Amino acid sequence: AASRLRVAVVIAGELGDKSFYDSSYQGLTRAEQQLGIYGKVLPCKTDPANYMPQMIAASSNFDLVIVVGYELIDTLKQVAPQFPNVDYVYVDDVVKVGQVTSIVFKQNESSFMGGALAAMITERKGFPMVNAQKVVGFVAGEDYSVIRDFLIGFKQGVHYIDPNIKVLTGYVGGWDDPATAKEIALDQFHRGADVIFQVAGGSGLGVIDAAKQAGFWAIGVDSPQGYLAPHHIIGSVVKNVGNAVFDMIKAKIDGTYKRGVIYTYGIANNGVGLSYSKEMLHNVPADIIQKLIQLRTDIITGKIKVKSYFGKR
Amino acid sequence: MSEIIRFNSVTKKFGKVVAVNSVDLSIKSGEIHSVIGENGAGKTTLMHLLYGMYKPDSGKIFVRAKEVNFSSPKDAIKDEIGMVHQNFMLIDDFTVYENVVLGAEPHHFISFDREKAKRTVAKLAKEYKMEIDVNEIVGSLSVGLQQKVEILKLLYRNASILIFDEPTAVLTPQESETLFNTLRKFKAFGKTVIFISHKLKEVKEISDRVSVMRNGKLLDTFKNENLSEIDLAKMIAGREIQNPAAVSSKKGETILKINDLTIIGDKGIPAVKGLSLDVSRGEIVGIAGVVGNGQSELEEALVGMRKIANGKIEFKGVDIGKMSVRKRREFGIGYIPEDRIRTGLAPIASVLENVIMGHQNEREFSARLDFMKRKRARYFANQLVNEYRIVCKSVDEQVGTLSGGNMQKVVIAREFAHDVDLLIVSQPTRGVDVGGIEFIHKKILDMKKSGKAVLLISSDLDEILLLSDRIVVMYEGQIVHSTSTKDADLQKIGLAMLGMRS
Amino acid sequence: MYIYRSTINTLVLILLPALGGMWTLQTGMLNISQEGSMLVAAFFAVFGSYIFSSFWMGLFFAIIASLVFNLIYALFCVNLRANIWVIGMALNILASSLTILLLKSIFGVKGSFTSDRIQQIPFVHLGNLGIFNGVFNDFSSIVWLTLILVILFKYIDSHTTFGLHLKAAGKNWRALDSAGVSSIKVRYMSILINAVLVGISGAYLSIGYLKLFNKDMSAGRGWIAVAAVIFGNGNFTWTIIATVAFGFMDALGISLQTYGLNSNLTMMFPYLAIVAALIYQGVKSSKEKAIEE
Amino acid sequence: MSEKYRGFLIVVISFFLSLVLGGFLIMLYKVSPIEGYKVMIFGALGSRYMIYSTLARMVPILLTGLAIAISFHAGIWNIGAQGQLYLAAFVVAAMGVSFHDIPTAIYLTLGVALGLAIGGLWAWLPGYLRVKYNVNEVVLTIMLNSIAIYFTTYMTNGPFRTSQGSLGATNVIDKGMWFNHISPLSNLNTGVFVAIVAVALIVYLMLFAKHGYEWKMMRLNPRFSVYGGVSVKQNMILAMVISGMLAGLAGMLLVMGDYHRFLNGISPGYSWTGMILAMMVNYDPIGVIITSFIYAVMTSGGLRMELILGIPQELVQIIFVASVMFVTAGYALANKVANRMQEEG
Ligand SMILES: Nc1ncnc2c1ncn2[C@@H]1O[C@H](COP(=O)(O)OP(=O)(O)OP(=O)(O)O)[C@@H](O)[C@H]1O
Ligand SMILES: Nc1ncnc2c1ncn2[C@@H]1O[C@H](COP(=O)(O)OP(=O)(O)OP(=O)(O)O)[C@@H](O)[C@H]1O
Ligand SMILES: [Mg+2]
Ligand SMILES: [Mg+2]
């Protein structure tokens, strides 16, 4: 036990977001259980004054430091060179500094899939809770780049199915305001949206609550959220941060860990994708599922090129 | 007449100060009983003990032969005791009737029966011949009317023991006379009145018996008819009091020239209309008049606290109409304002901070880089406290905790310490005891003697007559009468103050 | 049309604390801790509703929690005369931290909690009203309660002695005391009434409008109420106008997003509106006076 | 003099009591309070880097605390330090990404000046409206906070979005505008010397200067100050502007010193903390220095308590709240006792 691998996950926000950070935490716990490592999450609670001290605390007490959250990028660049013996994994972007290994997620690809799903549902006549209008919705916490990457993929997916479908967008203005999120979702619902994709952290719960109350479909985000409302969540656009975290730890234990490499987690290696919950497989017509599988293949083979807000990486 | 109130060796201390020191006092039912004494003698405190605002440290209070132990004014009100405080307890934004019935409002189910309230208050006012519109907002009333509201409050609550703490300090002679008539009416109705005042003439005029306090102790109680005003003054001060002898001085050049001055008041209508007046060095000009005839606006305009709408103010030959307060002060104008608590002092600040105000820009206290010489300031403050015999624990004590007379001394000390050429003095002895008045009057006359000009504004006609060389009467923003003091005709002045031409 | 329902739905959240806050302000006690009280109330509403599967218990717990918070405020600010801002803001921080800790220690979750066992405060369906369905039907019972409270408050405010005492306590407490009415009691009353209203609005947030608790879910609504209260300066009509205007601007902002306006800009609307109103109010009244230096 | 000592003593005792209460809370997590506080102190001051990061944390809180202290001291309520901080920080960053090849000395000076100017300007507006039209500055500054924050968020996600990744931030500013980090393992930077100068000036202004005296009188009785020749309106605006400049300085230092770019959440409520601290010590600038240091120690140490002992940071926040309330109650009680001593002897 003395030689147990010590792994820190430094997150920019804090646990409990039901998506991104929680997912990385799950990866860490899975590694603790299956690989017997010692793991610890160091949350920075989105206070920039915490970034540096937490990064240093992680670097001086752990062997492998996994950094989750783009807010931490500057700090990582500054700290990593000072701890040459520590391995760093940066999740969600590329950091070209010494030993840092980067993991990039192509959320636009999974978002494309979400868009396609939403489009096919809203057009499906006779499907529960679906109306005649060709309208879907998109509700996000705040308007900034990653979210726009989500939005671009989502829109492309929707319009790939039918260019005539309207995509309504709304921003809550915060990640912990489910009441406003619900308000926005209901507003979109009243404008004809019957499938709404939420990328809004804690606020997203308000969208799901609205789905249950008003009767429409919500699409979950980051981790499989189907369990939150089995009969109102048609699927989740997942970003498997947990898997990535787990993979890195495993690689380190197996000795296959490589410093300074960029790993891309796209739809091809199941780093991102649509999560098909039991209910979904049960609810959604087989031809739609067929089509989704087809789309996934097309993306992997490059037949469909999903646009990104960030341009080429 | 039977005894209605009895204090039995009542003592009340504030820290080391013994405000009331084993006082024995008996008040008879249906009398008008005056309590007099120098500033800080403990008069107000004694009355607050009776009204349940403080509890005695030791001793007993009996009301109608029953020992009482009030823990708040509420209890005192139940025992039919009412008090008109030195500072009124009114809510300015409320109407007259709302103020009167507050705390004992007539109800109609759960709602406040305004109509009944209005009727009752109006009836009450009529009964005591008080002319007042119950729907007026109290804040817009004159001081005299506000006092009537205070009195109505007591009557509304059926008070039969009425305490008046310096009720006439802010009243005009006419208003005082009306008040006395009311007090006499109370007496006729069998009510008991306790009356506190520094104006011995009034005490002589109204009282049945007089109690004298000094240093917290009750010296004695006398029948009014056995004493003269001079006796009273002697007992209060513990020494002979003399009216300052008229000082003659040479009248110098004209230093202040006010020409056709118009000032807009708070209500948006002109408060001063085309007023012209000159003041010369070595001269005291007294402005007499009923409060609210533009005096406040005039004095504020002269020191620069209020804009002038029209006309010219010339001081030492310079038009100062647009000068800032600071510039005017530096140019040689000193000002003792009428309202010391609101304007003349910052009650929460220390004596030191209060006496420095207005001096802070002087070389003596202010160095380069905005530095303030606090040690110097402290020395200065201590000097003033000694010179003017201001009673305070130290110059760090809050001014607000001083007695009224001492607060006034702080203002006077500060303003007299300026090397001014013109001093505007407004109501300088309001609420000040006889000893203090003597002192302040002497200081004002000293000013004149040393060749300064003094503009004295007072609603106390005696004060004006005593000090001024020249008297003008203000009525509705204009000077309606002007005379030298030696030719003054009291009758004419009195009529002019009421706006009547003789 | 939907903007109407949207406004009504969320208006309640700021109207109740604005009403309560208006009264505490009248007594001279601006209550800065509305945000915190609302948050703890929201938490305990979920707690009570979840444990007992009863929205009544949720409401009950919410009000109790809000009462406790407001009593702390009263103790410090009325009895000890401590600075209202310090205590108010300290209580807001306390509420945020406390609910996060309790969420973890009671429900074992971080961030948010929801469950089917939480019973929601019922909605009111008035039957088929034809074209008025959209106008009156299917609002939360709290919406109706709020409407009743607004009318009741208006009445109490201008027609009862309690309303008179509130203002007297704020304008000159010494005068009120010397008239035999304890100003401290009046202040306590106003604070406790405020506590009940904020408690209800917190409960509405978590188990009326929504059915979940999320950390910091009050999301600045208490502050908006405080701003409306300061704006109204104790005046019933102005407070209500400020609150309604704010609620409407907020809903309008949301609505306009859908037409492609940038959300960060639309979210400024309510704030810009209040600034404009303040300046208008100021310029107008200073023109009316047009004197004094 | 003795008054001052008594006040000081009461504050110390109240603070100590809040630590005792905190000790009990720590015991809920099955940790001995001594151990808990030891870890806290060590986490804040245990090494050079820890001290650095504690100081870095202290700077913006101290500056905003003083910003609020100075305006409240003068009787005008600037609740808008947060907005002034944000706007100044953003504008400075916007300049830093827009211009290049300016000599460092000039660029730094420009940056500092711009930060001060923008902060001051965003405070001047409500100050002016208050003085000219009697618009309530409290509501106004609260509203201006939100407007500034939404505006900067809009800009950093729109026209000034970083081209270097997904951060909600501007690009890194030109190197010529950097206050360099004192160590790569800390955000503490040479800008701290600017802060020290500013703090010294403010302490001088509030405690030793004539203006400090005039402002205090302005708060205690504005009419009295007018009477004494203080031009109250000008001074109110001046106090407001200086207050805004301090907040702007805080924002400017965060950009030019700590992060070298503008971040969306650059000040997670620093000004609110600063405000609590300022009012807790009755606007005494020395008190603000002490309390903001203590606050920085508690929060820095709190991170380590969470890491080593598993005590959540929220608990540290609760201990902080407790100390605020205890100290406030202490002050209030001291005044009450003083009153009673006077009344009862
Ligand atoms: N609340 C208080 N705290 C401390 N000292 C007080 C308080 N009230 C009165 N004193 C002191 O008690 C003494 C008696 O004051 P009191 O007000 O009773 O005098 P007074 O006779 O009414 O004087 P004046 O004629 O000036 O009104 C004074 O020395 C005063 O400073
Ligand atoms: N708003 C209030 N409501 C009820 N009681 C009050 C209120 N304000 C003050 N008191 C009580 O009245 C007494 C005197 O208050 P007062 O305002 O005169 O004190 P102060 O010394 O002038 O105040 P400060 O703290 O501003 O110096 C105090 O002991 C206080 O407990
Ligand atoms: Mg459809
Ligand atoms: Mg007295």
PDB file of C-alpha atoms in Angstrom, chain B residues 208-283:
ATOM      1  CA  ASP B 208     -47.740  78.851  42.231  1.00  0.00           C
ATOM      2  CA  ARG B 209     -44.594  77.400  43.703  1.00  0.00           C
ATOM      3  CA  VAL B 210     -40.986  77.176  42.519  1.00  0.00           C
ATOM      4  CA  SER B 211     -38.387  74.527  43.233  1.00  0.00           C
ATOM      5  CA  VAL B 212     -34.737  75.286  42.666  1.00  0.00           C
ATOM      6  CA  MET B 213     -32.192  72.648  41.708  1.00  0.00           C
ATOM      7  CA  ARG B 214     -28.458  72.898  41.685  1.00  0.00           C
ATOM      8  CA  ASN B 215     -25.927  70.173  41.001  1.00  0.00           C
ATOM      9  CA  GLY B 216     -28.516  67.451  41.163  1.00  0.00           C
ATOM     10  CA  LYS B 217     -29.789  68.564  44.562  1.00  0.00           C
ATOM     11  CA  LEU B 218     -33.069  70.222  45.335  1.00  0.00           C
ATOM     12  CA  LEU B 219     -32.220  73.422  47.184  1.00  0.00           C
ATOM     13  CA  ASP B 220     -35.684  74.318  48.283  1.00  0.00           C
ATOM     14  CA  THR B 221     -39.258  74.976  47.253  1.00  0.00           C
ATOM     15  CA  PHE B 222     -40.785  78.444  47.623  1.00  0.00           C
ATOM     16  CA  LYS B 223     -44.088  80.104  47.214  1.00  0.00           C
ATOM     17  CA  ASN B 224     -43.876  82.221  44.120  1.00  0.00           C
ATOM     18  CA  GLU B 225     -45.165  85.412  45.665  1.00  0.00           C
ATOM     19  CA  ASN B 226     -42.381  85.368  48.251  1.00  0.00           C
ATOM     20  CA  LEU B 227     -39.628  85.747  45.674  1.00  0.00           C
ATOM     21  CA  SER B 228     -38.432  88.228  43.112  1.00  0.00           C
ATOM     22  CA  GLU B 229     -36.820  87.487  39.785  1.00  0.00           C
ATOM     23  CA  ILE B 230     -33.509  88.593  41.156  1.00  0.00           C
ATOM     24  CA  ASP B 231     -33.802  86.217  44.089  1.00  0.00           C
ATOM     25  CA  LEU B 232     -34.474  83.369  41.694  1.00  0.00           C
ATOM     26  CA  ALA B 233     -31.470  84.226  39.555  1.00  0.00           C
ATOM     27  CA  LYS B 234     -29.285  84.367  42.603  1.00  0.00           C
ATOM     28  CA  MET B 235     -30.413  80.988  43.784  1.00  0.00           C
ATOM     29  CA  ILE B 236     -29.896  79.387  40.410  1.00  0.00           C
ATOM     30  CA  ALA B 237     -26.423  80.673  39.866  1.00  0.00           C
ATOM     31  CA  GLY B 238     -25.407  80.742  43.477  1.00  0.00           C
ATOM     32  CA  ARG B 239     -24.209  84.299  43.035  1.00  0.00           C
ATOM     33  CA  GLU B 240     -25.364  87.735  42.008  1.00  0.00           C
ATOM     34  CA  ILE B 241     -26.348  88.023  38.381  1.00  0.00           C
ATOM     35  CA  GLN B 242     -26.020  91.325  36.657  1.00  0.00           C
ATOM     36  CA  ASN B 243     -27.320  92.386  33.357  1.00  0.00           C
ATOM     37  CA  PRO B 244     -24.312  93.558  31.439  1.00  0.00           C
ATOM     38  CA  ALA B 245     -24.026  97.287  31.380  1.00  0.00           C
ATOM     39  CA  ALA B 246     -24.535  98.788  27.978  1.00  0.00           C
ATOM     40  CA  VAL B 247     -21.175  99.154  26.311  1.00  0.00           C
ATOM     41  CA  SER B 248     -20.585 102.101  24.180  1.00  0.00           C
ATOM     42  CA  SER B 249     -18.248 101.845  21.263  1.00  0.00           C
ATOM     43  CA  LYS B 250     -17.431 103.838  18.225  1.00  0.00           C
ATOM     44  CA  LYS B 251     -19.434 102.968  15.213  1.00  0.00           C
ATOM     45  CA  GLY B 252     -16.999 102.322  12.391  1.00  0.00           C
ATOM     46  CA  GLU B 253     -17.322 101.946   8.671  1.00  0.00           C
ATOM     47  CA  THR B 254     -20.170  99.994   7.141  1.00  0.00           C
ATOM     48  CA  ILE B 255     -18.988  96.443   6.675  1.00  0.00           C
ATOM     49  CA  LEU B 256     -22.062  94.578   5.490  1.00  0.00           C
ATOM     50  CA  LYS B 257     -24.387  95.954   2.883  1.00  0.00           C
ATOM     51  CA  ILE B 258     -27.421  93.932   1.935  1.00  0.00           C
ATOM     52  CA  ASN B 259     -29.196  95.320  -1.047  1.00  0.00           C
ATOM     53  CA  ASP B 260     -32.606  94.299  -2.338  1.00  0.00           C
ATOM     54  CA  LEU B 261     -32.072  90.694  -1.344  1.00  0.00           C
ATOM     55  CA  THR B 262     -34.556  88.007  -2.353  1.00  0.00           C
ATOM     56  CA  ILE B 263     -34.285  84.403  -1.243  1.00  0.00           C
ATOM     57  CA  ILE B 264     -36.462  81.476  -2.181  1.00  0.00           C
ATOM     58  CA  GLY B 265     -37.469  79.346   0.785  1.00  0.00           C
ATOM     59  CA  ASP B 266     -37.851  75.563   1.057  1.00  0.00           C
ATOM     60  CA  LYS B 267     -41.432  75.717  -0.077  1.00  0.00           C
ATOM     61  CA  GLY B 268     -40.440  77.346  -3.348  1.00  0.00           C
ATOM     62  CA  ILE B 269     -41.858  80.740  -2.536  1.00  0.00           C
ATOM     63  CA  PRO B 270     -39.800  83.789  -1.603  1.00  0.00           C
ATOM     64  CA  ALA B 271     -38.917  83.805   2.080  1.00  0.00           C
ATOM     65  CA  VAL B 272     -37.007  87.068   1.933  1.00  0.00           C
ATOM     66  CA  LYS B 273     -38.279  89.778  -0.377  1.00  0.00           C
ATOM     67  CA  GLY B 274     -36.164  92.706  -1.443  1.00  0.00           C
ATOM     68  CA  LEU B 275     -34.523  93.195   1.914  1.00  0.00           C
ATOM     69  CA  SER B 276     -31.864  95.864   2.431  1.00  0.00           C
ATOM     70  CA  LEU B 277     -29.798  96.335   5.569  1.00  0.00           C
ATOM     71  CA  ASP B 278     -26.408  97.728   6.610  1.00  0.00           C
ATOM     72  CA  VAL B 279     -24.256  96.744   9.555  1.00  0.00           C
ATOM     73  CA  SER B 280     -21.208  98.666  10.690  1.00  0.00           C
ATOM     74  CA  ARG B 281     -18.173  97.882  12.764  1.00  0.00           C
ATOM     75  CA  GLY B 282     -18.675  98.370  16.468  1.00  0.00           C
ATOM     76  CA  GLU B 283     -22.383  97.978  16.121  1.00  0.00           C
TER      77      GLU B 283
END
